[in-house]
Amino acid sequence: MNQQSITPDVGRHLISCGATLREAFSRLNDLSGGTMTLFVTDAEGRLTGSLTDGDLRRAVIASAPLDAPVEHVCRRPCMSVAPDSDAYGIVRQARNRGIQLLPVTDREGRVERLLDLRHLRTLLPLDAVLMAGGRGERLRPLTLDCPKPLLPVGGKPIIDYNIDALHANGVTSIFVTVNYLKEQITEHFRERDCGVECVEEPCRLGTMGSLALVEGLRHDNLIVMNSDLLTNIDFERMYLQHVDSGATLTMAVIPYNVSIPFAIVRHEGRRITGLAEKPTYNYYANAGVYMMRREVVNLIPHGEYLDAPDLVEQLIERGDRVEYFPIEGTWVDIGSPDDYRYADELMLGTLGRRKAGDTGRN
């Protein structure tokens, strides 16, 4: 997914209030194959209404002449996202109403851009920080000349799956912290031109230490995540839980089951009180995705090494509310050769054939 699919060309969808129905039919015909909606603007370019093929046909059936101005048949008011409005709530309402194209206006009411809700899931008021400074030592020799976030999974750098998922959730304030082979990652995003800002670590700072280097956070909450994950985590559900619960930090987790192939002794001192035959223990493991209040960043010492477990423990000791959010679906950390191969096969669509026995797995 690219930014063009989320924010279509504005000019193709704007029509002046004085344009005729005949012109509107022609303009809509030019939009065939996409979202066939026009937005009507007044003489000052301000948004006044919307117009679809159905609106025009109903007007003609009602005997409106083809040379009538569109301002007489357009729908008013037109749902839009204005500055300082509840953008998240408006997008959610628009999706519930089946609206596919949603205008974003400036303070004068002029359309700045359009949101294609066929591709954009929501507009989460979040910043995002992706950690991309690791050396990927368990994946050597693959990572000797290529940083782990740029390793191809299904023919696409794994970090790009996460950037695209964030964009699809309306997160556009994205920072990537870099260290090892940082020039390659910086150049990658320069070529992609997707609004990602790279933040250079002067030394290894751990999974949370580099947060202190990030400047320009815009929102009250942020996502922090490892860049080498392949996951379809539901960012919107995680955000809703995080905000509704009042948590300072919410950690995404994955189920992790441990099966013991022996009978386990239950005892009091040396006295055996029972046996558990080949028990399975169920746990939640840290998935490397965190949602936190921006104030947490102020707790991180500048230039000091800090890993996520240490930060979480500090918050718990302070009495802050720390919650977990279970991931339902795909989650793969490509840190090992086997997991990297699994993720690549999954995205290439070969995993099912391998499991069916078409080919062996090395």
CSV table of C-alpha atoms in Angstrom, one decimal:
chain,number,residue,atom,x,y,z
A,1,MET,CA,0.0,0.0,0.0
A,2,ASN,CA,1.2,3.5,-0.8
A,3,GLN,CA,0.2,7.0,0.3
A,4,GLN,CA,-1.5,7.6,-3.1
A,5,SER,CA,-4.0,4.8,-2.4
A,6,ILE,CA,-4.9,6.3,1.0
A,7,THR,CA,-5.0,10.0,-0.2
A,8,PRO,CA,-6.2,10.2,-3.8
A,9,ASP,CA,-5.7,13.2,-6.0
A,10,VAL,CA,-7.9,16.1,-4.7
A,11,GLY,CA,-8.3,17.9,-8.0
A,12,ARG,CA,-10.0,15.1,-9.8
A,13,HIS,CA,-12.8,15.1,-7.2
A,14,LEU,CA,-13.5,18.8,-6.8
A,15,ILE,CA,-16.2,20.6,-8.8
A,16,SER,CA,-17.4,24.2,-8.5
A,17,CYS,CA,-20.9,24.9,-7.4
A,18,GLY,CA,-21.7,26.7,-10.7
A,19,ALA,CA,-20.8,23.7,-12.8
A,20,THR,CA,-23.7,22.0,-14.7
A,21,LEU,CA,-25.1,18.6,-14.2
A,22,ARG,CA,-23.8,17.7,-17.7
A,23,GLU,CA,-20.3,18.6,-16.6
A,24,ALA,CA,-20.7,16.6,-13.4
A,25,PHE,CA,-21.7,13.5,-15.4
A,26,SER,CA,-18.6,13.9,-17.5
A,27,ARG,CA,-16.4,14.4,-14.4
A,28,LEU,CA,-17.8,11.3,-12.7
A,29,ASN,CA,-17.3,9.3,-15.9
A,30,ASP,CA,-13.6,10.2,-15.7
A,31,LEU,CA,-13.6,8.7,-12.2
A,32,SER,CA,-14.9,5.3,-13.4
A,33,GLY,CA,-13.1,2.4,-11.8
A,34,GLY,CA,-12.5,4.4,-8.6
A,35,THR,CA,-14.6,6.1,-6.0
A,36,MET,CA,-17.2,8.1,-8.0
A,37,THR,CA,-17.8,11.0,-5.7
A,38,LEU,CA,-17.3,14.8,-6.4
A,39,PHE,CA,-17.1,17.5,-3.7
A,40,VAL,CA,-18.7,20.8,-4.5
A,41,THR,CA,-16.9,24.0,-3.6
A,42,ASP,CA,-18.1,27.6,-3.5
A,43,ALA,CA,-16.5,30.6,-5.2
A,44,GLU,CA,-13.9,30.8,-2.5
A,45,GLY,CA,-13.0,27.1,-2.8
A,46,ARG,CA,-14.8,26.1,0.4
A,47,LEU,CA,-16.5,22.7,0.7
A,48,THR,CA,-20.3,23.0,0.5
A,49,GLY,CA,-21.5,19.5,-0.4
A,50,SER,CA,-20.9,16.1,-2.1
A,51,LEU,CA,-22.2,14.6,-5.3
A,52,THR,CA,-22.5,11.1,-6.6
A,53,ASP,CA,-23.8,9.4,-9.7
A,54,GLY,CA,-26.9,8.5,-7.8
A,55,ASP,CA,-27.6,12.1,-6.8
A,56,LEU,CA,-27.3,13.2,-10.5
A,57,ARG,CA,-29.6,10.4,-11.8
A,58,ARG,CA,-32.2,11.2,-9.1
A,59,ALA,CA,-32.1,14.9,-10.1
A,60,VAL,CA,-32.6,14.0,-13.8
A,61,ILE,CA,-35.5,11.7,-13.0
A,62,ALA,CA,-37.0,14.6,-11.1
A,63,SER,CA,-36.8,16.6,-14.4
A,64,ALA,CA,-33.8,18.7,-13.4
A,65,PRO,CA,-32.3,20.2,-16.7
A,66,LEU,CA,-28.7,19.1,-17.6
A,67,ASP,CA,-27.6,22.7,-17.6
A,68,ALA,CA,-28.7,23.3,-14.0
A,69,PRO,CA,-25.9,24.1,-11.5
A,70,VAL,CA,-24.8,21.2,-9.3
A,71,GLU,CA,-25.3,23.3,-6.1
A,72,HIS,CA,-29.0,22.7,-6.5
A,73,VAL,CA,-28.7,18.9,-6.3
A,74,CYS,CA,-25.6,18.2,-4.1
A,75,ARG,CA,-25.9,16.8,-0.6
A,76,ARG,CA,-25.5,19.1,2.3
A,77,PRO,CA,-23.9,19.1,4.8
A,78,CYS,CA,-20.9,17.1,3.7
A,79,MET,CA,-19.1,15.1,6.3
A,80,SER,CA,-15.4,16.1,6.6
A,81,VAL,CA,-12.5,16.2,8.9
A,82,ALA,CA,-11.7,19.8,10.0
A,83,PRO,CA,-8.8,21.1,12.1
A,84,ASP,CA,-9.1,20.3,15.8
A,85,SER,CA,-12.0,18.0,15.2
A,86,ASP,CA,-12.2,14.4,16.5
A,87,ALA,CA,-10.7,12.9,13.3
A,88,TYR,CA,-10.7,9.4,14.7
A,89,GLY,CA,-14.4,9.6,15.6
A,90,ILE,CA,-15.4,11.2,12.3
A,91,VAL,CA,-13.6,8.5,10.3
A,92,ARG,CA,-15.2,5.8,12.4
A,93,GLN,CA,-18.7,7.3,11.8
A,94,ALA,CA,-18.0,7.7,8.1
A,95,ARG,CA,-17.0,4.0,7.8
A,96,ASN,CA,-20.2,3.0,9.6
A,97,ARG,CA,-22.2,5.0,7.1
A,98,GLY,CA,-20.5,3.4,4.1
A,99,ILE,CA,-18.7,6.5,3.0
A,100,GLN,CA,-15.7,5.7,0.9
A,101,LEU,CA,-14.1,9.1,0.3
A,102,LEU,CA,-13.7,11.7,3.1
A,103,PRO,CA,-12.4,15.2,2.7
A,104,VAL,CA,-10.0,16.9,5.1
A,105,THR,CA,-10.4,20.7,5.2
A,106,ASP,CA,-8.2,23.6,6.4
A,107,ARG,CA,-9.4,26.3,8.8
A,108,GLU,CA,-11.1,28.1,6.0
A,109,GLY,CA,-13.0,25.1,4.9
A,110,ARG,CA,-11.0,24.4,1.8
A,111,VAL,CA,-10.3,20.7,0.9
A,112,GLU,CA,-6.6,19.9,1.6
A,113,ARG,CA,-6.7,16.2,0.9
A,114,LEU,CA,-9.0,13.2,0.6
A,115,LEU,CA,-9.0,10.0,2.6
A,116,ASP,CA,-9.9,6.8,0.8
A,117,LEU,CA,-11.6,4.7,3.4
A,118,ARG,CA,-11.4,1.6,1.2
A,119,HIS,CA,-7.7,1.5,2.1
A,120,LEU,CA,-7.5,3.7,5.3
A,121,ARG,CA,-8.9,1.9,8.3
A,122,THR,CA,-8.9,4.7,10.8
A,123,LEU,CA,-7.1,7.9,11.9
A,124,LEU,CA,-5.4,7.0,15.1
A,125,PRO,CA,-4.1,10.1,17.0
A,126,LEU,CA,-0.7,8.5,17.6
A,127,ASP,CA,3.0,8.9,16.9
A,128,ALA,CA,5.0,5.8,16.1
A,129,VAL,CA,8.6,4.9,16.9
A,130,LEU,CA,10.1,1.8,15.2
A,131,MET,CA,13.4,0.4,16.6
A,132,ALA,CA,15.7,-0.5,13.8
A,133,GLY,CA,19.2,-0.3,15.3
A,134,GLY,CA,19.9,-3.9,16.1
A,135,ARG,CA,22.7,-5.9,14.6
A,136,GLY,CA,20.7,-9.1,13.8
A,137,GLU,CA,23.6,-11.3,14.8
A,138,ARG,CA,21.6,-14.5,14.9
A,139,LEU,CA,20.8,-14.0,11.2
A,140,ARG,CA,24.4,-13.7,10.0
A,141,PRO,CA,25.7,-13.9,7.3
A,142,LEU,CA,22.5,-12.3,5.9
A,143,THR,CA,22.9,-9.2,8.1
A,144,LEU,CA,26.6,-8.7,7.5
A,145,ASP,CA,25.8,-6.3,4.6
A,146,CYS,CA,22.1,-5.7,5.1
A,147,PRO,CA,20.4,-4.4,8.3
A,148,LYS,CA,17.7,-6.8,9.6
A,149,PRO,CA,14.8,-4.4,9.0
A,150,LEU,CA,15.6,-4.3,5.3
A,151,LEU,CA,15.7,-8.1,4.9
A,152,PRO,CA,13.2,-9.1,2.3
A,153,VAL,CA,10.1,-11.1,3.4
A,154,GLY,CA,8.0,-12.1,0.5
A,155,GLY,CA,10.0,-9.8,-1.7
A,156,LYS,CA,9.5,-6.7,0.5
A,157,PRO,CA,11.6,-5.3,3.4
A,158,ILE,CA,10.0,-6.4,6.6
A,159,ILE,CA,10.0,-2.9,8.1
A,160,ASP,CA,7.8,-1.7,5.2
A,161,TYR,CA,5.0,-4.0,6.2
A,162,ASN,CA,4.9,-2.2,9.6
A,163,ILE,CA,5.1,1.3,8.0
A,164,ASP,CA,2.3,0.4,5.6
A,165,ALA,CA,0.2,-0.9,8.4
A,166,LEU,CA,0.7,2.3,10.4
A,167,HIS,CA,-0.2,4.4,7.4
A,168,ALA,CA,-3.4,2.3,6.9
A,169,ASN,CA,-4.4,3.2,10.5
A,170,GLY,CA,-3.8,6.9,9.8
A,171,VAL,CA,-0.5,7.1,11.7
A,172,THR,CA,1.8,9.5,9.7
A,173,SER,CA,4.1,10.8,12.4
A,174,ILE,CA,6.6,7.9,12.2
A,175,PHE,CA,10.2,7.8,13.5
A,176,VAL,CA,12.7,5.1,13.0
A,177,THR,CA,15.7,4.8,15.3
A,178,VAL,CA,18.8,3.6,13.5
A,179,ASN,CA,22.4,2.5,14.4
A,180,TYR,CA,23.8,-0.6,12.7
A,181,LEU,CA,24.2,0.0,8.9
A,182,LYS,CA,22.1,3.1,9.4
A,183,GLU,CA,23.0,4.7,6.1
A,184,GLN,CA,21.1,1.9,4.2
A,185,ILE,CA,17.9,2.4,6.3
A,186,THR,CA,18.1,6.2,5.9
A,187,GLU,CA,18.5,5.9,2.2
A,188,HIS,CA,15.7,3.4,1.9
A,189,PHE,CA,13.2,5.9,3.4
A,190,ARG,CA,14.6,8.7,1.5
A,191,GLU,CA,13.8,6.8,-1.7
A,192,ARG,CA,10.4,5.8,-0.5
A,193,ASP,CA,9.5,9.4,0.4
A,194,CYS,CA,6.8,8.2,2.8
A,195,GLY,CA,7.3,10.8,5.6
A,196,VAL,CA,9.4,8.6,7.9
A,197,GLU,CA,12.1,10.4,9.9
A,198,CYS,CA,15.2,8.5,10.9
A,199,VAL,CA,16.8,9.2,14.3
A,200,GLU,CA,20.4,8.1,14.7
A,201,GLU,CA,21.6,6.5,17.9
A,202,PRO,CA,25.1,7.6,18.8
A,203,CYS,CA,25.6,4.2,20.5
A,204,ARG,CA,23.4,1.2,21.5
A,205,LEU,CA,20.7,2.4,23.8
A,206,GLY,CA,18.5,-0.7,24.1
A,207,THR,CA,14.9,-1.1,23.0
A,208,MET,CA,13.7,2.0,24.9
A,209,GLY,CA,16.7,4.1,25.4
A,210,SER,CA,16.6,5.7,22.0
A,211,LEU,CA,13.1,7.2,22.7
A,212,ALA,CA,14.8,10.0,24.5
A,213,LEU,CA,16.4,11.1,21.2
A,214,VAL,CA,13.0,11.5,19.4
A,215,GLU,CA,11.9,15.1,19.0
A,216,GLY,CA,8.7,16.4,17.5
A,217,LEU,CA,6.1,14.0,19.0
A,218,ARG,CA,2.6,15.4,18.2
A,219,HIS,CA,0.2,13.3,20.2
A,220,ASP,CA,-0.6,12.3,23.7
A,221,ASN,CA,0.1,8.6,23.0
A,222,LEU,CA,2.6,6.7,20.9
A,223,ILE,CA,3.3,3.3,19.5
A,224,VAL,CA,6.8,1.8,20.0
A,225,MET,CA,7.6,-1.4,18.2
A,226,ASN,CA,10.4,-3.5,16.9
A,227,SER,CA,10.8,-3.1,13.2
A,228,ASP,CA,11.6,-6.7,12.4
A,229,LEU,CA,8.1,-8.1,13.3
A,230,LEU,CA,5.6,-9.6,10.8
A,231,THR,CA,2.2,-9.1,12.4
A,232,ASN,CA,-1.4,-8.1,11.6
A,233,ILE,CA,-2.0,-6.7,15.1
A,234,ASP,CA,-5.2,-4.7,15.4
A,235,PHE,CA,-3.8,-1.2,16.2
A,236,GLU,CA,-7.2,0.3,16.6
A,237,ARG,CA,-8.4,-2.3,19.2
A,238,MET,CA,-5.2,-1.9,21.1
A,239,TYR,CA,-5.6,1.9,21.0
A,240,LEU,CA,-9.2,1.7,22.3
A,241,GLN,CA,-8.2,-0.6,25.1
A,242,HIS,CA,-5.2,1.6,26.0
A,243,VAL,CA,-7.2,4.8,26.2
A,244,ASP,CA,-10.3,3.3,27.8
A,245,SER,CA,-8.4,1.6,30.5
A,246,GLY,CA,-6.4,4.6,31.5
A,247,ALA,CA,-3.2,2.7,31.2
A,248,THR,CA,0.2,4.4,31.2
A,249,LEU,CA,1.6,1.6,29.0
A,250,THR,CA,-0.1,-1.3,27.2
A,251,MET,CA,2.1,-4.2,26.0
A,252,ALA,CA,1.1,-6.4,23.1
A,253,VAL,CA,1.5,-10.1,24.0
A,254,ILE,CA,1.3,-13.4,22.3
A,255,PRO,CA,0.2,-16.8,23.8
A,256,TYR,CA,3.1,-19.0,24.6
A,257,ASN,CA,2.5,-22.6,25.6
A,258,VAL,CA,5.0,-24.9,27.3
A,259,SER,CA,4.3,-28.6,27.2
A,260,ILE,CA,6.3,-30.9,29.5
A,261,PRO,CA,6.7,-34.5,28.3
A,262,PHE,CA,7.0,-35.9,31.9
A,263,ALA,CA,4.8,-36.3,34.9
A,264,ILE,CA,5.4,-33.3,37.2
A,265,VAL,CA,5.5,-33.8,40.9
A,266,ARG,CA,3.3,-31.7,43.2
A,267,HIS,CA,4.8,-31.7,46.7
A,268,GLU,CA,5.0,-30.1,50.1
A,269,GLY,CA,8.5,-30.3,51.3
A,270,ARG,CA,9.6,-33.8,50.4
A,271,ARG,CA,6.1,-35.2,50.6
A,272,ILE,CA,4.5,-35.9,47.2
A,273,THR,CA,0.9,-34.6,47.1
A,274,GLY,CA,0.1,-35.6,43.5
A,275,LEU,CA,1.3,-35.9,40.0
A,276,ALA,CA,0.4,-33.8,36.9
A,277,GLU,CA,0.8,-36.0,33.8
A,278,LYS,CA,2.6,-34.2,30.9
A,279,PRO,CA,1.1,-30.8,31.8
A,280,THR,CA,0.9,-27.8,29.5
A,281,TYR,CA,1.4,-24.3,30.9
A,282,ASN,CA,0.0,-21.3,29.2
A,283,TYR,CA,1.7,-17.9,29.3
A,284,TYR,CA,1.7,-14.6,27.5
A,285,ALA,CA,5.0,-13.4,26.0
A,286,ASN,CA,6.1,-9.9,25.2
A,287,ALA,CA,5.4,-9.3,21.5
A,288,GLY,CA,7.6,-6.2,21.1
A,289,VAL,CA,4.8,-3.7,20.5
A,290,TYR,CA,3.9,-1.1,23.1
A,291,MET,CA,1.4,1.8,23.4
A,292,MET,CA,2.2,4.4,26.0
A,293,ARG,CA,1.5,7.9,27.1
A,294,ARG,CA,3.9,10.5,25.8
A,295,GLU,CA,4.9,11.4,29.4
A,296,VAL,CA,6.7,8.0,29.7
A,297,VAL,CA,9.3,9.4,27.3
A,298,ASN,CA,10.3,12.0,29.9
A,299,LEU,CA,11.2,9.2,32.3
A,300,ILE,CA,13.9,7.8,30.0
A,301,PRO,CA,17.4,9.2,30.7
A,302,HIS,CA,19.1,10.8,27.7
A,303,GLY,CA,22.0,8.7,26.4
A,304,GLU,CA,21.5,5.8,28.8
A,305,TYR,CA,20.9,2.2,27.9
A,306,LEU,CA,17.3,1.0,28.7
A,307,ASP,CA,15.5,-2.1,27.6
A,308,ALA,CA,11.7,-2.4,27.6
A,309,PRO,CA,11.4,-4.9,30.6
A,310,ASP,CA,13.3,-2.4,32.8
A,311,LEU,CA,11.0,0.5,31.8
A,312,VAL,CA,7.9,-1.7,32.4
A,313,GLU,CA,9.2,-2.7,35.8
A,314,GLN,CA,9.9,1.0,36.7
A,315,LEU,CA,6.3,1.9,35.8
A,316,ILE,CA,4.9,-0.9,37.9
A,317,GLU,CA,7.0,0.1,40.8
A,318,ARG,CA,5.7,3.7,40.5
A,319,GLY,CA,2.2,2.4,40.7
A,320,ASP,CA,1.3,3.1,37.1
A,321,ARG,CA,-1.3,1.0,35.4
A,322,VAL,CA,0.3,-1.4,32.9
A,323,GLU,CA,-1.9,-3.6,30.8
A,324,TYR,CA,-1.5,-6.3,28.2
A,325,PHE,CA,-3.2,-6.7,24.8
A,326,PRO,CA,-3.3,-10.2,23.2
A,327,ILE,CA,-2.5,-10.4,19.5
A,328,GLU,CA,-5.0,-12.5,17.7
A,329,GLY,CA,-3.5,-13.5,14.3
A,330,THR,CA,-0.1,-13.4,12.8
A,331,TRP,CA,3.0,-12.6,14.8
A,332,VAL,CA,6.5,-13.6,13.7
A,333,ASP,CA,9.8,-12.3,15.0
A,334,ILE,CA,12.4,-13.0,12.3
A,335,GLY,CA,15.3,-13.0,14.7
A,336,SER,CA,16.3,-16.6,14.0
A,337,PRO,CA,17.0,-18.3,10.6
A,338,ASP,CA,14.0,-20.6,11.0
A,339,ASP,CA,11.6,-17.8,11.9
A,340,TYR,CA,12.9,-15.7,9.0
A,341,ARG,CA,12.4,-18.6,6.6
A,342,TYR,CA,8.9,-19.2,8.0
A,343,ALA,CA,8.0,-15.5,7.6
A,344,ASP,CA,9.3,-15.5,4.0
A,345,GLU,CA,7.4,-18.6,3.1
A,346,LEU,CA,4.2,-17.2,4.7
A,347,MET,CA,4.3,-14.1,2.6
A,348,LEU,CA,5.3,-15.9,-0.6
A,349,GLY,CA,2.4,-18.2,-0.1
A,350,THR,CA,4.6,-21.3,-0.2
A,351,LEU,CA,4.0,-22.3,3.5
A,352,GLY,CA,0.8,-24.2,2.8
A,353,ARG,CA,2.3,-26.2,0.0
A,354,ARG,CA,5.3,-27.1,2.2
A,355,LYS,CA,3.0,-28.2,5.0
A,356,ALA,CA,1.0,-30.3,2.5
A,357,GLY,CA,4.3,-32.1,1.6
A,358,ASP,CA,4.9,-30.7,-1.9
A,359,THR,CA,8.5,-29.9,-0.8
A,360,GLY,CA,10.7,-30.6,2.1
A,361,ARG,CA,11.7,-27.9,4.6
A,362,ASN,CA,15.4,-27.6,5.4
